[in-house]
Coordinates of C-alpha atoms and ligand atoms in Angstrom, one line a residue:
M1 CA -6.3 -5.3 20.6
A2 CA -3.7 -2.7 20.1
T3 CA -4.0 0.1 22.6
Q4 CA -5.6 3.2 21.0
P5 CA -3.7 6.4 21.0
V6 CA -5.0 9.2 23.2
I7 CA -4.4 12.9 23.3
E8 CA -3.4 14.3 26.7
G9 CA -5.2 17.5 27.2
S10 CA -4.9 19.8 30.1
R11 CA -8.2 18.6 31.5
G12 CA -8.1 14.9 30.6
E13 CA -7.6 12.4 27.8
W14 CA -9.2 12.6 24.4
E15 CA -9.9 10.0 21.8
M16 CA -9.7 10.6 18.0
V17 CA -12.5 9.5 15.7
I18 CA -11.6 9.4 12.0
G19 CA -13.5 8.6 8.8
L20 CA -11.9 8.7 5.4
E21 CA -13.3 9.5 1.9
V22 CA -11.0 8.1 -0.8
H23 CA -11.3 9.4 -4.3
A24 CA -9.8 6.7 -6.6
Q25 CA -9.4 7.3 -10.3
I26 CA -10.7 4.3 -12.2
I27 CA -8.3 2.7 -14.6
S28 CA -10.0 3.0 -18.0
N29 CA -8.9 4.2 -21.3
A30 CA -11.9 6.5 -21.7
K31 CA -13.8 8.8 -19.4
L32 CA -17.0 8.0 -17.4
F33 CA -19.4 9.4 -20.0
S34 CA -17.3 10.2 -23.0
G35 CA -14.7 8.5 -25.2
A36 CA -11.9 11.0 -24.5
A37 CA -8.6 9.6 -23.3
T38 CA -7.4 9.7 -19.7
D39 CA -3.6 9.6 -19.9
F40 CA -1.8 11.4 -17.2
G41 CA 0.4 14.4 -18.1
A42 CA -1.0 15.0 -21.6
E43 CA -0.9 18.5 -23.1
P44 CA -3.6 20.7 -21.5
N45 CA -7.0 20.4 -23.1
S46 CA -5.9 17.8 -25.6
Q47 CA -8.2 15.1 -24.1
V48 CA -11.5 16.9 -24.0
S49 CA -14.6 15.7 -25.9
L50 CA -17.6 17.9 -26.5
V51 CA -19.3 16.1 -23.6
D52 CA -16.5 17.0 -21.2
A53 CA -16.6 20.6 -22.3
A54 CA -20.4 20.6 -21.8
M55 CA -21.2 21.8 -25.2
P56 CA -25.0 22.3 -25.7
G57 CA -26.9 19.3 -26.8
M58 CA -24.2 16.8 -25.8
L59 CA -25.4 13.7 -24.0
P60 CA -23.5 11.5 -21.6
V61 CA -23.1 7.7 -22.4
I62 CA -22.0 5.4 -19.6
N63 CA -18.6 3.7 -20.1
E64 CA -19.2 0.0 -19.2
K65 CA -15.6 -0.5 -18.3
C66 CA -16.0 1.9 -15.4
V67 CA -19.1 0.2 -14.1
E68 CA -17.2 -3.1 -14.2
Q69 CA -14.3 -1.6 -12.2
A70 CA -16.7 -0.2 -9.6
V71 CA -18.3 -3.6 -9.2
R72 CA -14.9 -5.3 -9.0
T73 CA -13.8 -2.9 -6.3
G74 CA -17.1 -3.4 -4.4
L75 CA -16.6 -7.2 -4.5
G76 CA -12.9 -6.7 -3.4
L77 CA -14.2 -4.8 -0.4
K78 CA -16.6 -7.6 0.4
A79 CA -19.4 -5.1 -0.1
Q80 CA -23.0 -5.3 -1.2
I81 CA -23.4 -4.6 -4.9
N82 CA -26.6 -2.6 -5.5
K83 CA -28.4 -4.0 -8.6
V84 CA -30.0 -0.6 -9.2
S85 CA -28.1 2.6 -8.8
V86 CA -28.9 6.2 -9.9
F87 CA -26.8 9.0 -11.2
D88 CA -27.6 12.4 -9.8
R89 CA -26.5 15.9 -10.6
K90 CA -24.7 17.7 -7.8
N91 CA -25.1 21.3 -8.7
Y92 CA -22.4 24.0 -8.0
F93 CA -20.5 26.6 -10.0
Y94 CA -16.8 26.5 -10.5
A95 CA -14.6 27.5 -13.4
D96 CA -13.3 24.0 -13.8
L97 CA -16.8 22.5 -14.0
P98 CA -18.3 23.6 -17.3
Q99 CA -21.5 21.6 -16.8
G100 CA -22.3 23.5 -13.7
Y101 CA -23.0 20.2 -12.0
Q102 CA -21.0 17.1 -11.3
I103 CA -22.7 13.8 -12.2
S104 CA -22.4 11.6 -9.1
Q105 CA -24.4 9.1 -7.2
Y106 CA -26.2 10.2 -4.0
L107 CA -29.1 8.2 -2.5
H108 CA -28.5 5.1 -4.6
P109 CA -24.8 4.3 -4.9
I110 CA -23.6 1.3 -6.9
V111 CA -21.9 -0.3 -3.9
G112 CA -23.2 -0.4 -0.3
K113 CA -21.7 -1.6 3.0
G114 CA -18.4 -3.5 3.0
E115 CA -15.3 -3.9 5.1
I116 CA -11.6 -3.7 5.0
I117 CA -9.1 -5.3 7.4
L118 CA -6.3 -3.1 8.7
D119 CA -2.9 -4.8 9.4
L120 CA -1.5 -3.0 12.4
P121 CA 1.9 -3.4 13.9
D122 CA 2.6 -6.6 16.0
G123 CA 0.2 -8.6 13.9
V124 CA -2.9 -6.9 15.3
S125 CA -5.8 -6.5 12.8
R126 CA -8.9 -4.3 13.0
T127 CA -11.9 -4.2 10.7
V128 CA -13.1 -0.9 9.4
G129 CA -16.5 -0.6 7.9
I130 CA -17.0 0.7 4.3
T131 CA -20.2 2.8 4.2
R132 CA -20.5 3.0 0.4
L133 CA -18.8 3.4 -2.9
H134 CA -20.2 5.5 -5.7
M135 CA -19.1 6.6 -9.1
E136 CA -18.7 10.2 -10.1
Q137 CA -17.0 12.5 -12.6
D138 CA -13.8 14.4 -11.8
A139 CA -13.7 18.1 -12.4
G140 CA -11.1 19.9 -14.6
K141 CA -8.1 21.7 -13.1
S142 CA -7.5 25.4 -12.6
L143 CA -3.9 26.3 -13.3
H144 CA -2.9 29.3 -11.2
D145 CA 0.8 29.3 -11.9
Q146 CA 0.9 29.9 -15.7
H147 CA 0.3 33.6 -15.7
P148 CA 0.8 36.4 -13.2
S149 CA -2.8 37.6 -13.2
L150 CA -4.8 35.0 -15.0
T151 CA -6.0 31.5 -14.2
Y152 CA -6.1 28.9 -16.9
V153 CA -8.4 25.9 -17.1
D154 CA -7.3 22.5 -18.2
L155 CA -10.3 20.2 -18.9
N156 CA -8.3 17.0 -19.5
R157 CA -9.4 15.6 -16.1
S158 CA -13.0 16.8 -16.6
G159 CA -15.3 13.8 -16.8
V160 CA -12.6 11.2 -15.7
A161 CA -14.2 8.4 -13.7
L162 CA -13.7 8.4 -10.0
M163 CA -14.9 6.1 -7.3
E164 CA -15.6 7.8 -4.0
I165 CA -15.1 5.2 -1.2
V166 CA -16.5 6.3 2.2
S167 CA -15.4 4.7 5.4
E168 CA -17.3 4.5 8.7
P169 CA -15.9 6.6 11.5
D170 CA -14.1 3.5 12.8
M171 CA -10.5 4.7 12.9
R172 CA -8.9 6.0 16.1
G173 CA -5.6 7.5 15.2
P174 CA -3.1 8.4 12.5
E175 CA -1.7 4.8 12.4
D176 CA -5.1 3.4 11.7
A177 CA -5.6 5.9 8.9
A178 CA -2.2 5.0 7.4
A179 CA -3.0 1.3 7.6
Y180 CA -6.4 1.9 5.9
L181 CA -4.9 3.8 3.0
R182 CA -2.1 1.2 2.5
K183 CA -4.6 -1.6 2.5
M184 CA -7.1 0.3 0.2
R185 CA -4.3 1.0 -2.2
A186 CA -3.1 -2.6 -2.2
I187 CA -6.6 -3.9 -2.9
L188 CA -7.2 -1.4 -5.7
R189 CA -3.9 -2.3 -7.3
Y190 CA -4.5 -6.0 -7.0
L191 CA -7.8 -5.5 -8.6
G192 CA -6.4 -3.3 -11.3
A193 CA -9.2 -0.8 -10.6
C194 CA -7.0 2.2 -9.7
D195 CA -3.2 2.7 -9.8
G196 CA -3.3 4.1 -6.3
N197 CA -0.7 6.7 -7.2
M198 CA -1.2 9.5 -4.6
E199 CA 1.6 11.8 -6.0
E200 CA -0.1 11.9 -9.4
G201 CA -3.5 12.5 -7.7
S202 CA -5.1 9.2 -8.9
M203 CA -5.9 8.5 -5.3
R204 CA -6.9 11.4 -3.0
C205 CA -8.2 11.5 0.4
D206 CA -10.5 13.7 2.5
V207 CA -9.9 13.3 6.2
N208 CA -12.8 13.6 8.7
V209 CA -11.7 14.1 12.2
S210 CA -13.4 14.7 15.5
V211 CA -12.4 14.2 19.2
R212 CA -14.3 13.1 22.3
P213 CA -13.3 12.5 25.9
V214 CA -12.0 8.9 26.4
G215 CA -14.9 6.8 27.5
S216 CA -17.6 8.8 25.7
N217 CA -19.8 7.0 23.3
E218 CA -21.0 10.1 21.4
F219 CA -19.3 11.5 18.4
G220 CA -18.0 15.0 18.5
T221 CA -18.5 17.5 15.7
R222 CA -16.1 16.7 12.8
T223 CA -14.1 18.8 10.4
E224 CA -13.2 17.6 6.9
T225 CA -9.8 18.3 5.5
K226 CA -9.7 18.1 1.7
N227 CA -7.4 16.5 -0.8
V228 CA -4.5 15.4 1.3
N229 CA -2.1 13.8 -1.1
S230 CA 0.2 11.4 0.7
I231 CA -0.2 9.0 3.6
R232 CA 2.4 10.9 5.6
H233 CA 0.4 14.1 5.2
V234 CA -2.9 12.4 6.2
M235 CA -1.2 11.3 9.4
Q236 CA 0.1 14.8 10.0
A237 CA -3.2 16.4 9.2
I238 CA -5.0 14.1 11.7
E239 CA -2.4 14.8 14.4
Y240 CA -2.7 18.6 13.9
E241 CA -6.5 18.7 13.6
A242 CA -7.1 16.6 16.6
R243 CA -4.8 18.7 18.8
R244 CA -6.4 21.9 17.5
Q245 CA -9.9 20.6 18.4
V246 CA -8.8 19.4 21.8
E247 CA -7.3 22.8 22.6
L248 CA -10.3 24.6 21.3
L249 CA -12.7 22.5 23.3
E250 CA -10.7 22.8 26.5
E251 CA -10.8 26.5 26.2
G252 CA -14.5 26.3 26.1
G253 CA -14.8 26.8 22.4
E254 CA -16.9 24.9 19.9
I255 CA -16.0 23.0 16.8
V256 CA -17.6 24.2 13.6
Q257 CA -18.4 21.6 11.1
E258 CA -16.4 22.9 8.2
T259 CA -14.2 22.1 5.3
R260 CA -10.5 22.7 5.9
L261 CA -7.4 22.6 3.7
W262 CA -4.1 21.0 4.5
D263 CA -1.1 23.2 4.0
P264 CA 1.9 20.9 3.7
G265 CA 4.4 23.8 3.9
K266 CA 3.1 24.9 7.3
G267 CA 2.1 21.4 8.5
A268 CA -1.3 22.8 9.5
T269 CA -4.9 22.8 8.4
R270 CA -6.9 26.0 7.8
S271 CA -10.5 26.8 7.3
M272 CA -11.7 26.8 3.7
R273 CA -15.5 27.1 4.0
S274 CA -18.3 26.3 6.3
K275 CA -19.5 22.8 5.6
E276 CA -22.2 22.7 2.9
D277 CA -25.1 20.3 3.4
A278 CA -26.4 17.9 0.8
H279 CA -29.5 20.1 0.2
D280 CA -27.2 23.0 -0.8
Y281 CA -26.2 21.0 -3.9
R282 CA -29.8 20.5 -5.1
Y283 CA -29.2 16.8 -5.9
F284 CA -31.6 15.4 -8.4
P285 CA -31.5 12.3 -10.7
D286 CA -29.8 13.2 -14.0
P287 CA -32.6 13.2 -16.6
D288 CA -30.0 12.3 -19.3
L289 CA -29.1 9.0 -17.7
L290 CA -31.2 5.9 -16.9
P291 CA -30.9 4.2 -13.6
L292 CA -28.0 1.7 -13.8
E293 CA -29.4 -1.9 -13.6
L294 CA -27.1 -4.9 -13.1
T295 CA -28.0 -8.5 -13.4
D296 CA -26.8 -11.3 -11.1
D297 CA -25.1 -12.9 -14.0
Y298 CA -23.1 -9.8 -14.7
I299 CA -22.0 -9.5 -11.1
E300 CA -21.1 -13.2 -10.8
A301 CA -19.1 -13.0 -14.1
I302 CA -17.0 -10.2 -12.6
R303 CA -16.6 -12.1 -9.3
K304 CA -15.1 -15.0 -11.2
T305 CA -12.4 -12.8 -12.6
L306 CA -11.2 -11.4 -9.2
P307 CA -7.6 -12.2 -8.4
E308 CA -6.5 -13.6 -5.1
L309 CA -6.5 -10.5 -2.8
P310 CA -3.9 -9.6 -0.1
D311 CA -5.7 -11.1 2.9
E312 CA -6.3 -14.4 1.2
K313 CA -2.8 -14.5 -0.2
K314 CA -1.3 -13.8 3.2
Q315 CA -3.3 -16.7 4.7
R316 CA -2.2 -19.0 1.9
F317 CA 1.5 -18.0 2.3
M318 CA 1.2 -18.9 6.0
D319 CA -0.7 -22.2 5.5
Q320 CA 1.0 -23.4 2.4
H321 CA 4.5 -22.1 2.8
G322 CA 4.7 -22.0 6.6
L323 CA 5.7 -18.3 6.6
S324 CA 5.3 -16.1 9.6
L325 CA 2.5 -13.5 9.8
Y326 CA 5.1 -10.8 9.5
D327 CA 6.9 -12.3 6.4
A328 CA 3.6 -13.1 4.7
G329 CA 2.4 -9.5 5.4
V330 CA 5.5 -7.9 3.9
L331 CA 5.3 -10.1 0.8
V332 CA 1.6 -9.5 0.0
A333 CA 1.7 -5.7 0.7
E334 CA 2.3 -5.3 -3.1
R335 CA 1.2 -7.7 -5.7
A336 CA 4.5 -7.4 -7.6
R337 CA 6.4 -8.5 -4.5
A338 CA 4.2 -11.4 -3.9
D339 CA 4.5 -12.5 -7.5
F340 CA 8.3 -12.2 -7.4
Y341 CA 8.4 -14.3 -4.2
E342 CA 6.2 -17.0 -5.6
A343 CA 8.3 -17.3 -8.7
A344 CA 11.5 -17.4 -6.7
A345 CA 10.1 -20.0 -4.3
K346 CA 8.6 -22.3 -6.9
G347 CA 9.9 -25.8 -6.3
R348 CA 12.2 -24.6 -3.5
D349 CA 12.3 -24.3 0.2
P350 CA 9.7 -21.6 0.8
K351 CA 11.1 -20.2 4.0
L352 CA 14.7 -20.0 2.6
A353 CA 13.3 -18.2 -0.4
A354 CA 11.2 -15.8 1.8
N355 CA 14.3 -15.0 3.7
W356 CA 16.4 -14.2 0.6
V357 CA 13.6 -12.2 -0.9
I358 CA 12.7 -10.1 2.2
T359 CA 16.0 -9.7 4.1
E360 CA 18.5 -9.6 1.2
L361 CA 16.6 -8.4 -1.9
F362 CA 14.1 -6.0 -0.3
G363 CA 16.8 -4.8 2.0
A364 CA 19.1 -3.9 -0.9
L365 CA 16.3 -2.4 -3.0
N366 CA 15.1 -0.3 -0.1
K367 CA 18.5 1.0 0.5
G368 CA 18.7 2.2 -3.1
G369 CA 15.1 3.5 -3.0
H370 CA 14.1 1.0 -5.7
D371 CA 10.8 -0.8 -6.4
I372 CA 10.7 -4.5 -7.0
D373 CA 10.1 -4.0 -10.7
E374 CA 13.5 -2.3 -10.8
S375 CA 15.3 -5.2 -9.3
P376 CA 18.5 -6.0 -11.1
I377 CA 18.1 -9.7 -10.1
S378 CA 15.1 -11.6 -11.6
A379 CA 13.1 -14.1 -9.6
D380 CA 14.6 -16.9 -11.7
Q381 CA 18.1 -15.7 -10.9
L382 CA 17.5 -15.5 -7.2
G383 CA 16.0 -18.9 -7.4
G384 CA 19.2 -20.1 -9.0
L385 CA 21.2 -18.7 -6.1
I386 CA 18.9 -20.5 -3.6
D387 CA 19.4 -23.8 -5.5
L388 CA 23.2 -23.4 -5.1
I389 CA 22.7 -23.1 -1.3
A390 CA 20.2 -25.9 -1.1
D391 CA 22.5 -28.4 -2.9
D392 CA 25.5 -27.3 -0.9
T393 CA 27.4 -25.9 -3.9
I394 CA 28.0 -22.8 -1.8
S395 CA 27.5 -21.9 1.9
G396 CA 25.0 -19.2 3.1
R397 CA 28.0 -17.1 3.9
I398 CA 29.5 -17.2 0.4
A399 CA 26.0 -16.8 -1.1
K400 CA 25.9 -13.3 0.4
D401 CA 29.0 -12.4 -1.6
V402 CA 27.6 -13.9 -4.8
F403 CA 24.3 -12.0 -4.2
A404 CA 26.2 -8.7 -3.9
E405 CA 27.9 -9.5 -7.2
M406 CA 24.6 -10.3 -8.8
L407 CA 23.1 -7.1 -7.6
A408 CA 26.0 -5.1 -9.1
T409 CA 26.3 -7.0 -12.4
G410 CA 22.9 -8.7 -13.0
R411 CA 24.8 -12.0 -13.8
D412 CA 23.7 -15.5 -12.8
A413 CA 24.8 -17.0 -9.5
G414 CA 26.2 -20.1 -11.2
V415 CA 28.4 -18.1 -13.6
I416 CA 29.8 -16.0 -10.7
V417 CA 30.5 -19.1 -8.5
E418 CA 32.4 -20.9 -11.3
E419 CA 34.3 -17.8 -12.4
K420 CA 35.5 -17.0 -8.9
G421 CA 36.0 -20.6 -7.8
L422 CA 33.6 -20.2 -5.0
R423 CA 32.4 -23.8 -4.9
Q424 CA 32.1 -25.1 -1.4
V425 CA 34.8 -27.7 -0.5
T426 CA 33.0 -30.8 0.5
D427 CA 35.9 -33.1 0.0
T428 CA 36.6 -34.4 3.5
G429 CA 40.2 -35.2 2.6
A430 CA 40.9 -31.5 1.7
I431 CA 39.2 -30.2 4.7
E432 CA 41.0 -32.7 7.0
A433 CA 44.3 -31.5 5.5
S434 CA 43.5 -27.8 6.3
I435 CA 42.4 -28.8 9.8
D436 CA 45.6 -30.7 10.5
E437 CA 47.6 -27.7 9.5
V438 CA 45.6 -25.4 11.7
L439 CA 45.9 -27.7 14.7
A440 CA 49.7 -28.1 14.1
R441 CA 50.1 -24.3 13.9
N442 CA 48.2 -23.9 17.2
A443 CA 49.4 -26.7 19.4
D444 CA 49.3 -24.5 22.5
K445 CA 45.6 -23.7 21.9
V446 CA 44.9 -27.4 21.3
E447 CA 46.3 -28.2 24.7
E448 CA 44.2 -25.4 26.4
Y449 CA 41.1 -26.7 24.6
R450 CA 41.7 -30.2 25.8
G451 CA 42.3 -28.8 29.3
G452 CA 38.7 -27.6 29.3
K453 CA 38.7 -24.3 27.4
D454 CA 35.7 -25.2 25.2
K455 CA 35.3 -21.8 23.9
L456 CA 38.3 -22.2 21.7
F457 CA 36.3 -24.5 19.4
G458 CA 35.0 -21.4 17.6
F459 CA 38.6 -20.2 17.1
F460 CA 39.5 -23.5 15.3
V461 CA 36.5 -23.2 13.1
G462 CA 37.3 -19.7 12.2
Q463 CA 40.9 -20.6 11.3
T464 CA 39.9 -23.4 9.2
M465 CA 37.4 -21.3 7.3
K466 CA 40.1 -18.7 6.8
A467 CA 42.5 -21.3 5.5
T468 CA 39.9 -22.4 2.9
Q469 CA 38.9 -18.9 1.9
G470 CA 35.5 -19.5 3.4
K471 CA 34.8 -22.3 1.0
A472 CA 34.8 -25.3 3.4
N473 CA 31.4 -26.7 4.2
P474 CA 30.9 -25.5 7.7
A475 CA 29.0 -28.6 8.8
L476 CA 31.9 -30.8 7.7
V477 CA 34.4 -28.5 9.4
N478 CA 32.6 -28.8 12.7
Q479 CA 32.2 -32.5 12.4
I480 CA 35.8 -33.2 11.6
L481 CA 37.2 -30.7 14.1
K482 CA 35.1 -32.3 16.9
K483 CA 36.4 -35.7 16.0
K484 CA 40.1 -34.6 15.9
L485 CA 40.0 -32.5 19.1
D486 CA 37.8 -34.6 21.3
G487 CA 39.3 -37.7 19.6
Ligands
ADP501 P1 -19.9 14.4 3.1 O1 -20.7 14.4 1.9 O2 -20.3 15.4 4.1 O3 -18.5 14.4 2.8 P2 -19.9 11.6 3.5 O4 -21.0 10.7 3.9 O5 -19.4 11.5 2.1 O6 -20.2 13.1 3.9 O7 -18.6 11.3 4.4 C1 -18.6 11.5 5.7 C2 -17.3 11.0 6.3 O8 -17.2 11.5 7.6 C3 -17.4 9.5 6.5 O9 -16.1 9.0 6.2 C4 -17.7 9.3 8.0 O10 -17.1 8.1 8.5 C5 -17.0 10.5 8.6 N1 -17.6 10.9 9.8 C6 -18.9 11.1 10.1 N2 -19.1 11.5 11.4 C7 -17.8 11.7 11.9 C8 -17.3 12.1 13.2 N3 -18.1 12.5 14.1 N4 -16.0 12.1 13.4 C9 -15.2 11.7 12.4 N5 -15.6 11.3 11.2 C10 -16.9 11.3 10.9
MG502 MG1 -18.2 13.1 0.7

């Protein structure tokens, strides 16, 4: 077990309790109840059907693709799929909500309890419970920055399908929350259910935080901070909010259950409104929609199409390829990385391949701030380099130079090696000649070595490598030097 972080108050130690609500935009060409398009960044109000604009007499029609995505996600979270679920109206007024209610699911969500495994530093893992997943419509967007005194409304997002995924209050600090969001995003992306892009708002997070004295088994009153749009900000919001609550409680104050907003500029949360209760929304089943009924066959057919998910892939990389937990974890964190690795490792030494992919390639890409899909070197090309090392055409040392050249020019390893004459010298006669020269030039050192100064061996290796421009096979150099010096 990783030790849980505590907050040092002036009167004692406090524990954080965190539950997250993730709103994930479902990948689908059309909205949840209309055929309008869902492309990001389109001209305002260019993707609005009469249903999305809530014109009188318009009726919602469920988009089956969205149902399938919710079921896929439920299965990916090892959750119970509810064969009957119900769409409810959640009633409230807002300018970007023309219907005057949001169609959501309340008492009967499509997905029930599940779980997600957090990968924490040092190989520690912790399971966090999923409470439920339900489908709902997104609202439109108020644009406050288009006119000095007016607010405009863009309804492109109105009616877009969301999944709200609610966690149990099982997390105990900012690191847990970050690990949860990273894992959630990876699973959603593996499944192709949501692109997980927090900057574009296709994955948003409400952060519920409370604190309690270390050792207490009761939960404190929580606040909910809305729509935090990056993992870093989620961590900062938790940090800030927990500290604020501790200070307030230690002063003898009380936490009000309320909805707060994260202000990224100030690095602080502020009160938005007192927390509304479910009954404030007058939930009731939407009379325009039938309960959603799924058959076992339907669910099983979706289960059959699930890809291998990060946890299973990680285990397989360890079992089948002998990778360390750490390496396997780095590779499976993104599906594109895992795919790249598997292509580069195919038919090759899996550990050597992992090393080149993680240390060299990811290292170089990270430095330039690039994703794997922007890699100038393809998996086949990296495989080609690994082959040249494996069959002793080049040494690991020279391979790094070839790699740098590949990164810069995108050319194949074989071409670079031939053009620059980098083939490793494995001709014992040639190596022997170089060694003889080195020993002749350094007769004094040879004497010292033979007199017991063993450390000089490295010097002779270095000189020989230098004399051969790094191309001599290091193993042969060692072997021949030993023979000649120790005689
Ligand atoms: P609401 O509709 O009020 O947002 P939800 O059921 O959708 O309620 O979500 C409540 C969230 O708050 C869940 O993620 C849950 O784990 C979390 N939560 C509940 N109680 C606490 C608490 N005492 N401290 C921190 N988080 C909590
Ligand atoms: Mg909620």
